[in-house]
Short mmCIF file of C-alpha atoms in Angstrom, two decimals:
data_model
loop_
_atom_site.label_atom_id
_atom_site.label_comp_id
_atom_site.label_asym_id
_atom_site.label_seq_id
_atom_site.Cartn_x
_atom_site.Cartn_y
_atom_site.Cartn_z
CA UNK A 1 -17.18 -18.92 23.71
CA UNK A 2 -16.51 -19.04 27.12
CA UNK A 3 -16.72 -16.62 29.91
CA UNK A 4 -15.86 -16.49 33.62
CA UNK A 5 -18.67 -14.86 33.94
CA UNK A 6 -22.01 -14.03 31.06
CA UNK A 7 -21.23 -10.34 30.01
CA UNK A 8 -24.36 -7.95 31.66
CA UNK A 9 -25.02 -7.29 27.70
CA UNK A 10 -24.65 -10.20 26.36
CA UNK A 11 -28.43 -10.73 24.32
CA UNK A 12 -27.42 -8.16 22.49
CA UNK A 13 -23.63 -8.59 21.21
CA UNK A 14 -23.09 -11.04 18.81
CA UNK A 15 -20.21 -12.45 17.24
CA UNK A 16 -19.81 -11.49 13.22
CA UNK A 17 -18.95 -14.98 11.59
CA UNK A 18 -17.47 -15.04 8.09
CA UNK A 19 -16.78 -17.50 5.00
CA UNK A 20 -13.07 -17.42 3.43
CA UNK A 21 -12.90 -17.66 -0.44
CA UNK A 22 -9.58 -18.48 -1.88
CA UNK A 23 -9.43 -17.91 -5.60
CA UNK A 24 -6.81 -20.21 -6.23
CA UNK A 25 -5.55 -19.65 -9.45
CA UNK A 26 -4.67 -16.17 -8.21
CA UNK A 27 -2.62 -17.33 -5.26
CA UNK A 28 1.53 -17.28 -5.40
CA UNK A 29 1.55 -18.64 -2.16
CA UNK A 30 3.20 -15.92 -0.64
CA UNK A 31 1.06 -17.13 2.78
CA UNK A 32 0.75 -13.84 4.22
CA UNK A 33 -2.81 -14.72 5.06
CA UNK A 34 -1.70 -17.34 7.15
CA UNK A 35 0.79 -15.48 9.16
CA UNK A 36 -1.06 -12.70 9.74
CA UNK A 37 -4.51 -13.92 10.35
CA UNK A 38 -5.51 -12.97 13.76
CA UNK A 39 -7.42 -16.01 14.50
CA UNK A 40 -5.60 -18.38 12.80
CA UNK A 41 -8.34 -20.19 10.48
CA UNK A 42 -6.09 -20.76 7.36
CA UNK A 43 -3.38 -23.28 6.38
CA UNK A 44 -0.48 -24.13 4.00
CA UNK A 45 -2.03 -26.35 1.86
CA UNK A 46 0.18 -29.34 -0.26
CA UNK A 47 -2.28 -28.88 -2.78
CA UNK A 48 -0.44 -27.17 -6.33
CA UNK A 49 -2.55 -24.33 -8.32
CA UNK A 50 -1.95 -24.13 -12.11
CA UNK A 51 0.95 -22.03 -11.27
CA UNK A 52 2.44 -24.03 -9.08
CA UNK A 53 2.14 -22.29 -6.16
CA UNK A 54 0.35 -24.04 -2.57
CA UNK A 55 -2.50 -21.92 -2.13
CA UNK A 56 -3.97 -21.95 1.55
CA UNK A 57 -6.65 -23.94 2.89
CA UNK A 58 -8.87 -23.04 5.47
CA UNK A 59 -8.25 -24.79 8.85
CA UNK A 60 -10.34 -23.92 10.53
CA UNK A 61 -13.87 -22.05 9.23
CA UNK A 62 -15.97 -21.98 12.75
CA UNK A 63 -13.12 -19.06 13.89
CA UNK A 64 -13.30 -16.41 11.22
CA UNK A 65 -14.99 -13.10 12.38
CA UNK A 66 -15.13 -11.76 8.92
CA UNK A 67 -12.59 -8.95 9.89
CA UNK A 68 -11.19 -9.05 6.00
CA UNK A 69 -7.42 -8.96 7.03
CA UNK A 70 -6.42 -11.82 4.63
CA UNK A 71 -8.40 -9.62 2.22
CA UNK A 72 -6.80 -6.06 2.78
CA UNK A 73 -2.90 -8.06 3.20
CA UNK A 74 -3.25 -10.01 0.04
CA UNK A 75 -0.83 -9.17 -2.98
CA UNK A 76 -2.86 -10.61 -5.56
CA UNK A 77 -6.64 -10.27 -5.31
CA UNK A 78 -6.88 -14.00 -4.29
CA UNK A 79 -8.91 -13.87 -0.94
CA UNK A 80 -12.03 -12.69 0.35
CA UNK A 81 -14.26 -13.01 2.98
CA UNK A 82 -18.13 -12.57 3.29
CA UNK A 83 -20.32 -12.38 5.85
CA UNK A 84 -22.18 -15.22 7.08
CA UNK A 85 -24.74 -15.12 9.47
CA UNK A 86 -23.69 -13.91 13.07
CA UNK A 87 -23.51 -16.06 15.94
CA UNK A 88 -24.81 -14.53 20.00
CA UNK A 89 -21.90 -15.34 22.54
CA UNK B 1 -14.27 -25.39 2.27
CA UNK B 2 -13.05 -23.79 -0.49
CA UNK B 3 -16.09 -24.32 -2.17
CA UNK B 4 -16.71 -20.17 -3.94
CA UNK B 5 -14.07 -19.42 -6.40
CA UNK B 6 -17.36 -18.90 -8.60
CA UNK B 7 -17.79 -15.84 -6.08
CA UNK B 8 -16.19 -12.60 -7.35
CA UNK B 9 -13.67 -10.53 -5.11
CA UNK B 10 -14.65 -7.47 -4.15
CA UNK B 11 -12.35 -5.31 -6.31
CA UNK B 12 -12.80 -6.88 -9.41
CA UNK B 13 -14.98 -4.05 -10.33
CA UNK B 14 -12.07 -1.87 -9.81
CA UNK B 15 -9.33 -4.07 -11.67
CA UNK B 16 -8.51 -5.11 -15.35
CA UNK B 17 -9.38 -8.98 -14.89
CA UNK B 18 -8.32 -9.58 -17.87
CA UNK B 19 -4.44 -8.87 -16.88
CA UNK B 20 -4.72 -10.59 -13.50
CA UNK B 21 -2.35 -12.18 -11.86
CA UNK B 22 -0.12 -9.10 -12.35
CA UNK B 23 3.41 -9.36 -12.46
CA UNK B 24 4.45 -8.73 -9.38
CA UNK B 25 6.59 -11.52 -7.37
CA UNK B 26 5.28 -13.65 -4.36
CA UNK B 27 5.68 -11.79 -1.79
CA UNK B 28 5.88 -8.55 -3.28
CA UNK B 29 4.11 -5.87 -1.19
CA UNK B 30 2.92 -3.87 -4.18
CA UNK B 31 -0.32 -5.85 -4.62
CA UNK B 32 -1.00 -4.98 -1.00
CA UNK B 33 -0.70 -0.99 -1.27
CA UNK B 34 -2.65 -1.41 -4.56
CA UNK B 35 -5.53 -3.10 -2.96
CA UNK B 36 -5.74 -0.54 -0.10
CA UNK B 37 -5.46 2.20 -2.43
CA UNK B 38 -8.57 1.21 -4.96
CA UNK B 39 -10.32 0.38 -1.39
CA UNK B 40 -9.58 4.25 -0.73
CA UNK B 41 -10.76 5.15 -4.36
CA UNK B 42 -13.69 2.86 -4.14
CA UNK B 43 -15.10 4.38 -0.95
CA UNK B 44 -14.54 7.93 -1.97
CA UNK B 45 -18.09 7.58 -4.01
CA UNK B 46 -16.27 10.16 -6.38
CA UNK B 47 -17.01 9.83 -10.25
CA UNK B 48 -15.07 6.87 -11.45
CA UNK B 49 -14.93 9.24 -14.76
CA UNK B 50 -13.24 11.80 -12.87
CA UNK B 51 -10.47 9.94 -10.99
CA UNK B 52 -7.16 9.26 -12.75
CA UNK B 53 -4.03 6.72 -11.76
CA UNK B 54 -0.49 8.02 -12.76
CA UNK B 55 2.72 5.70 -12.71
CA UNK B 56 5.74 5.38 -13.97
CA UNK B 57 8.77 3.32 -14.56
CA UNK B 58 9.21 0.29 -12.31
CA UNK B 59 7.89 -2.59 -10.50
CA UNK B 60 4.97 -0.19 -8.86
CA UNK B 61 4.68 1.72 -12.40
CA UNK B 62 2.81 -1.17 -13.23
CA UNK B 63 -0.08 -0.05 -10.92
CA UNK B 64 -1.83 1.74 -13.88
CA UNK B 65 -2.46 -1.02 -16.26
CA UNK B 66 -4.37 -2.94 -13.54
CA UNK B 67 -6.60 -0.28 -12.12
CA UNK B 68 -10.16 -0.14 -14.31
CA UNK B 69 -10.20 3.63 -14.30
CA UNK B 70 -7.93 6.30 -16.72
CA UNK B 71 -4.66 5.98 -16.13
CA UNK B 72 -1.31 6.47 -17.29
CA UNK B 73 1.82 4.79 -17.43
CA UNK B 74 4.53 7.65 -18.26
CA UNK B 75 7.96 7.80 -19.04
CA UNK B 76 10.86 7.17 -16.63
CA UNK B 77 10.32 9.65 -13.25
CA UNK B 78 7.80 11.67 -15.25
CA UNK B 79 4.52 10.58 -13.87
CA UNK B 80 4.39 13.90 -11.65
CA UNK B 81 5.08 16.74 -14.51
CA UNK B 82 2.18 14.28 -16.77
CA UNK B 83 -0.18 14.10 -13.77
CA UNK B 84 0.52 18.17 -12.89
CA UNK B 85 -0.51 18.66 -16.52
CA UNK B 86 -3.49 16.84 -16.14
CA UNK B 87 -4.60 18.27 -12.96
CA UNK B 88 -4.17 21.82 -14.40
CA UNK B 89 -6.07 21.19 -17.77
CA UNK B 90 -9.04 19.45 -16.10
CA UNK B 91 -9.29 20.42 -11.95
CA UNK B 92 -12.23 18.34 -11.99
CA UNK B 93 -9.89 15.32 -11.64
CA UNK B 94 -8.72 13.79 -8.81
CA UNK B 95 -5.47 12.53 -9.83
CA UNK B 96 -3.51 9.87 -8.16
CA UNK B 97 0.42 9.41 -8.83
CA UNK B 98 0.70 5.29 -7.66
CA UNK B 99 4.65 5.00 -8.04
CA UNK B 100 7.77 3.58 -6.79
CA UNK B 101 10.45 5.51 -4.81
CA UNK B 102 13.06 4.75 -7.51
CA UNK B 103 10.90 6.22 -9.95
CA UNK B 104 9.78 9.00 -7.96
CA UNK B 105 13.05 9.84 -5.91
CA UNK B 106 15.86 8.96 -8.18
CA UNK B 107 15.36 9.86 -11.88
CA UNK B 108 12.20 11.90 -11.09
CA UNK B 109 13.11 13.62 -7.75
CA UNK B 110 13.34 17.21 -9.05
CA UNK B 111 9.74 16.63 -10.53
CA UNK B 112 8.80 15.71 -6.59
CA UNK B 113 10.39 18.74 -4.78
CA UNK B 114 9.14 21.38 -7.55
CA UNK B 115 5.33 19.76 -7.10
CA UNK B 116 5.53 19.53 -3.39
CA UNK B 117 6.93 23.33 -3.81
CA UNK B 118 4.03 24.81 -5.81
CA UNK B 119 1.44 22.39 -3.78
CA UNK B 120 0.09 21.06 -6.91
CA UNK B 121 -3.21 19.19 -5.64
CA UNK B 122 -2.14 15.63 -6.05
CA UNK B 123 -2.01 12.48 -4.06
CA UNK B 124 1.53 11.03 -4.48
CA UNK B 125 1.59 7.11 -3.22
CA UNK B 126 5.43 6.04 -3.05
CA UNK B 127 6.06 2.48 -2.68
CA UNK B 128 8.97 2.15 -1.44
CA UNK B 129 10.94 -0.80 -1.41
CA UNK B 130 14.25 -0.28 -0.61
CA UNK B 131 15.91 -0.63 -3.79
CA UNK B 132 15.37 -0.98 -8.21
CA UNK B 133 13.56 -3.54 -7.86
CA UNK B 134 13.04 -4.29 -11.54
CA UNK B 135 16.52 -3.92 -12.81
CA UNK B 136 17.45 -6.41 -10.31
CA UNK B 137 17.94 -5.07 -6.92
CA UNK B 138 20.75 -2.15 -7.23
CA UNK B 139 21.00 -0.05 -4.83
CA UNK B 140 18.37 3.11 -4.47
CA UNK B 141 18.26 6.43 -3.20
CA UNK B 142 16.23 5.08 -0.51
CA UNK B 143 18.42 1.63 0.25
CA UNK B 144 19.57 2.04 3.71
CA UNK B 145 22.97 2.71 5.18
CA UNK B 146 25.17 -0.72 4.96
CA UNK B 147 22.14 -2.34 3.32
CA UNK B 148 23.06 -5.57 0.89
CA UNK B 149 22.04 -4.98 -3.05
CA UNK B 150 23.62 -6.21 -6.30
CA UNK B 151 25.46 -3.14 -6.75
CA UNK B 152 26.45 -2.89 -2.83
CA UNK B 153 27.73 -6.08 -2.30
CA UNK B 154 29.94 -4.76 1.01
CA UNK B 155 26.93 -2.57 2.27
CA UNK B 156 25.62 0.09 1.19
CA UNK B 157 28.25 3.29 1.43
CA UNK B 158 25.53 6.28 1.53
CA UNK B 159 22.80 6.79 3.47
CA UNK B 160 19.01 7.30 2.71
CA UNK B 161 16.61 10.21 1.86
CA UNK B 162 14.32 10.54 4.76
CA UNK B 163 11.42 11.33 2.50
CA UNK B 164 8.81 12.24 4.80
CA UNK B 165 10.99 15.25 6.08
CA UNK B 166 11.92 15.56 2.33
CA UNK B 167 8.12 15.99 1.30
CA UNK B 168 7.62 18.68 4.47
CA UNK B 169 10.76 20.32 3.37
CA UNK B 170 10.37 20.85 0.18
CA UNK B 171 6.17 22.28 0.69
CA UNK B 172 3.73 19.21 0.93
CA UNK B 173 0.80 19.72 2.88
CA UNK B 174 -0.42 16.11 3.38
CA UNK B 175 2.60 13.84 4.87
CA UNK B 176 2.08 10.34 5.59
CA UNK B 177 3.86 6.74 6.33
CA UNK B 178 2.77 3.40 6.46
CA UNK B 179 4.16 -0.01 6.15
CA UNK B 180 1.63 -2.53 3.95
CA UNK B 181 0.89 -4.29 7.02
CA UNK B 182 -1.12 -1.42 8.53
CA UNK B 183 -3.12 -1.69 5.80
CA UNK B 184 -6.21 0.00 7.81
CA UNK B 185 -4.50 2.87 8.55
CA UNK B 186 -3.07 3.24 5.17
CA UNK B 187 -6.76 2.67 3.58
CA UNK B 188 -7.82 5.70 5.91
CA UNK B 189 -4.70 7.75 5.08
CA UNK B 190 -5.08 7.57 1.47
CA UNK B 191 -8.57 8.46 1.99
CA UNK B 192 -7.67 11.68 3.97
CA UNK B 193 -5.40 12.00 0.95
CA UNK B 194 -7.90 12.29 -1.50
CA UNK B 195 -9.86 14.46 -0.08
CA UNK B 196 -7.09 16.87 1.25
CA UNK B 197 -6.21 20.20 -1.46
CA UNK B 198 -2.76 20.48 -2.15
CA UNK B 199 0.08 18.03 -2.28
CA UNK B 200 -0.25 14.74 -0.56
CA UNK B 201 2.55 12.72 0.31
CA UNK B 202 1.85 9.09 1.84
CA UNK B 203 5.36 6.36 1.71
CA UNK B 204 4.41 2.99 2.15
CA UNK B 205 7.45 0.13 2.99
CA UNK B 206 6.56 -2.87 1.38
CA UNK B 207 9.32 -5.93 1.08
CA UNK B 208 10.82 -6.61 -2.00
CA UNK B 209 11.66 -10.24 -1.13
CA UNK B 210 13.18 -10.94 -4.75
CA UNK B 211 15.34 -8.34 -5.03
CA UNK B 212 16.23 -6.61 -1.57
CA UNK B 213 15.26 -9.71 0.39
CA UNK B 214 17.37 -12.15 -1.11
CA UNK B 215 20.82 -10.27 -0.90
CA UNK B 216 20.30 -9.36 3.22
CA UNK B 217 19.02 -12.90 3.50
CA UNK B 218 15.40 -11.74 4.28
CA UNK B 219 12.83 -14.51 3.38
CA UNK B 220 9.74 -13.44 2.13
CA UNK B 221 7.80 -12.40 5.96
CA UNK B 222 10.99 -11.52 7.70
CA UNK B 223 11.14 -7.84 6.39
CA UNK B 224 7.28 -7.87 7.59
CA UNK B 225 8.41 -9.18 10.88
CA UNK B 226 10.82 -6.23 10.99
CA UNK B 227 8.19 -3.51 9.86
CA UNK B 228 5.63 -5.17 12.80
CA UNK B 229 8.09 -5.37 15.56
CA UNK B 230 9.89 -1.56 15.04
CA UNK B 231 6.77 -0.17 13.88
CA UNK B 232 6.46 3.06 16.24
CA UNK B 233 3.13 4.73 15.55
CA UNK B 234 3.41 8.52 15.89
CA UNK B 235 0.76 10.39 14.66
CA UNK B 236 1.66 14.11 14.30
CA UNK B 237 5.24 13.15 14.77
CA UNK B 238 8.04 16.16 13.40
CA UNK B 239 9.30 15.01 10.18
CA UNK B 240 12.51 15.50 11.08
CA UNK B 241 12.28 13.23 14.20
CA UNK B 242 11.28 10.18 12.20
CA UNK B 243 13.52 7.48 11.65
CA UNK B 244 13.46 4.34 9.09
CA UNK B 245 16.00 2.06 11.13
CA UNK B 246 15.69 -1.92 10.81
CA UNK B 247 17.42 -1.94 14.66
CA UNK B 248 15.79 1.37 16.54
CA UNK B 249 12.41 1.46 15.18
CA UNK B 250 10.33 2.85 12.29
CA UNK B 251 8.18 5.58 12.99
CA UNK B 252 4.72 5.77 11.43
CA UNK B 253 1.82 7.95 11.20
CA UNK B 254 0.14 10.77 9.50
CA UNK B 255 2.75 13.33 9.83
CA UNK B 256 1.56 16.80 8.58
CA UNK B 257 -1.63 18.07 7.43
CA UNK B 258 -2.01 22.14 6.86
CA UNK B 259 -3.66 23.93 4.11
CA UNK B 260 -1.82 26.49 1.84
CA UNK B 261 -2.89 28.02 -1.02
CA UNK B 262 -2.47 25.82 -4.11
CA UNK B 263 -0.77 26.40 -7.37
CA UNK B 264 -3.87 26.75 -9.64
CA UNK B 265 -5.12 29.00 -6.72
CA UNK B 266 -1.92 30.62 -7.01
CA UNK B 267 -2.22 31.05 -10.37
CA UNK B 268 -5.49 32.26 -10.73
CA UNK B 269 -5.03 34.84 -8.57
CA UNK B 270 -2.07 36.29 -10.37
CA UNK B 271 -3.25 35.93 -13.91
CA UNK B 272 -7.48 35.97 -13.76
CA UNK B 273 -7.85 39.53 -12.26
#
């Protein structure tokens, strides 16, 4: 990340980093994960589940901070996120 | 990169697997209201043995037989007279009622007013999504004015309940609304909820793209656009001040909290002198 200047604290704030798991079987595409993820890691997929349905596919992994949003906004149990280890800024 | 979907998700301990995907349409906000409310139950650390889920008829009825706890899935608009019962026979519980506002406004709104009355010690979640949605999308008590649903095909002539001033009016101590998108603040309210005594109230708006989406052209994240762009957060906001309105706004927030004697409190000090 960059700064305009290196935050006085910055040795000891560090950046929580997460891993997205997409249970895809679960997904019915209804990409609220996409729209509402506030750092924009996943994507539409063209990819079909065994429903039918595109689940997303994550875009971009290096961005997620593990806040669990696609987790709480999901309909149907078919996200998660888990912690990986944290990055310093 | 989607390499764990060995990995478990974190409420599976919570859900019956084995009837998962649920039935609920893409899009649907149910699922969503769900989730935050075994979130709430989960971090309660209350006895799983001593927590019971209460529906009834409709789309959100279907709450109970995915939720790995006791629960119930009662008649037509009787979930609140079946979880009353409950809650008097064994006070132990806690006792969730996880219904729709169809269900709990329409065919069982006298049930409502009566519990909110004697401030039975419940937590009432109403998902409400602007219409049946099951029958296919008629129009509800809580469809708004001029609203499009296969029964209103001009706009809806009548007007909504406002049922957050309907809970305060009528005696519940615990008032509440969310949409699904604040689903932090809804976790948190429903937590309050469970741990408040005496009748708890919390409406959540989800979109019912299927049914009241498709007939006001409303694809499935527009209604979610709507309930993040008019969302007006107003915590301690009068009841009768808050407004559900797709053009002015949507006011949110925990509304009310008070404590009043209960009914089995009530009771007991009538009848156990």
């Amino acid at each position: 990340m960059k700064f305009w200047r290196v935050p006085l604290d910055s040795d000891e704030i560090v950046i929580t980093r997460g891993v997205v798991h997409i249970i895809e079987d679960r997904c019915k595409g209804c990409g609220y994960c996409i729209d509402y993820c506030p750092r924009d890691v996943l994507e539409a997929s063209s990819r079909f589940n065994s429903k039918g349905y595109h689940p997303p596919a994550v875009k971009q992994p290096d961005l997620c901070v593990n806040c669990h949003y696609c987790e709480a906004v999901c309909p149907d149990f078919a996200i998660f996120s888990v912690e990986a280890p944290a990055q310093p800024i | 990169m989607n390499a764990a979907t060995t990995q478990k998700h974190p409420l599976d301990g919570m859900l019956r697997t084995d009837r998962i995907p649920h039935i609920w349409c893409p899009g649907c906000g149910i699922g969503t209201v769900f989730s935050s409310s075994l979130i709430a139950i989960s971090s309660m650390g209350t006895d799983p043995m001593k927590t019971a889920v209460v529906s009834g008829i409709g789309c959100s009825g279907r709450g109970a037989g995915y939720v790995n706890l006791d629960s119930y899935h009662t008649t037509h608009g009787r979930a609140i007279p079946f979880a009353t019962g409950m809650k008097l026979a064994n006070p132990e519980l806690t006792v969730v009622v996880f219904s729709g506002d169809g269900d709990l406004f329409a065919i069982g709104g006298n049930h409502f007013i009566h519990a909110a009355r004697r401030n039975m010690d419940l937590t009432v979640i109403c998902v409400n999504n602007l219409n049946y949605g099951m029958t296919g999308g008629q129009a509800a008590a809580t469809t708004p004015h001029l609203a499009k649903t296969s029964t209103t095909q001009r706009g809806n002539p009548e007007g909504p309940f406002n049922l957050p001033l309907l809970a305060y009016a009528c005696g519940a101590t615990f008032i509440a609304r969310w949409t699904m998108l604040h689903t932090r603040d809804l976790t948190q309210s429903i937590s309050e909820a469970l741990t408040h005594t005496g009748f708890s109230f919390i409406e959540v708006l989800a979109p019912c793209p299927t049914g009241y989406g498709r007939k006001n052209k409303l694809k499935n994240s527009d209604l979610l656009k709507v309930y993040q762009e008019k969302a007006i957060i107003k915590n301690g906001a009068n009841p009768a001040e808050t407004i559900l309105d797709m053009e002015q706004g949507i006011t949110l927030g925990k509304f009310v909290e008070y404590d009043r004697p209960t009914y089995a409190d009530n009771y007991k000090s009538v009848n156990c002198d």
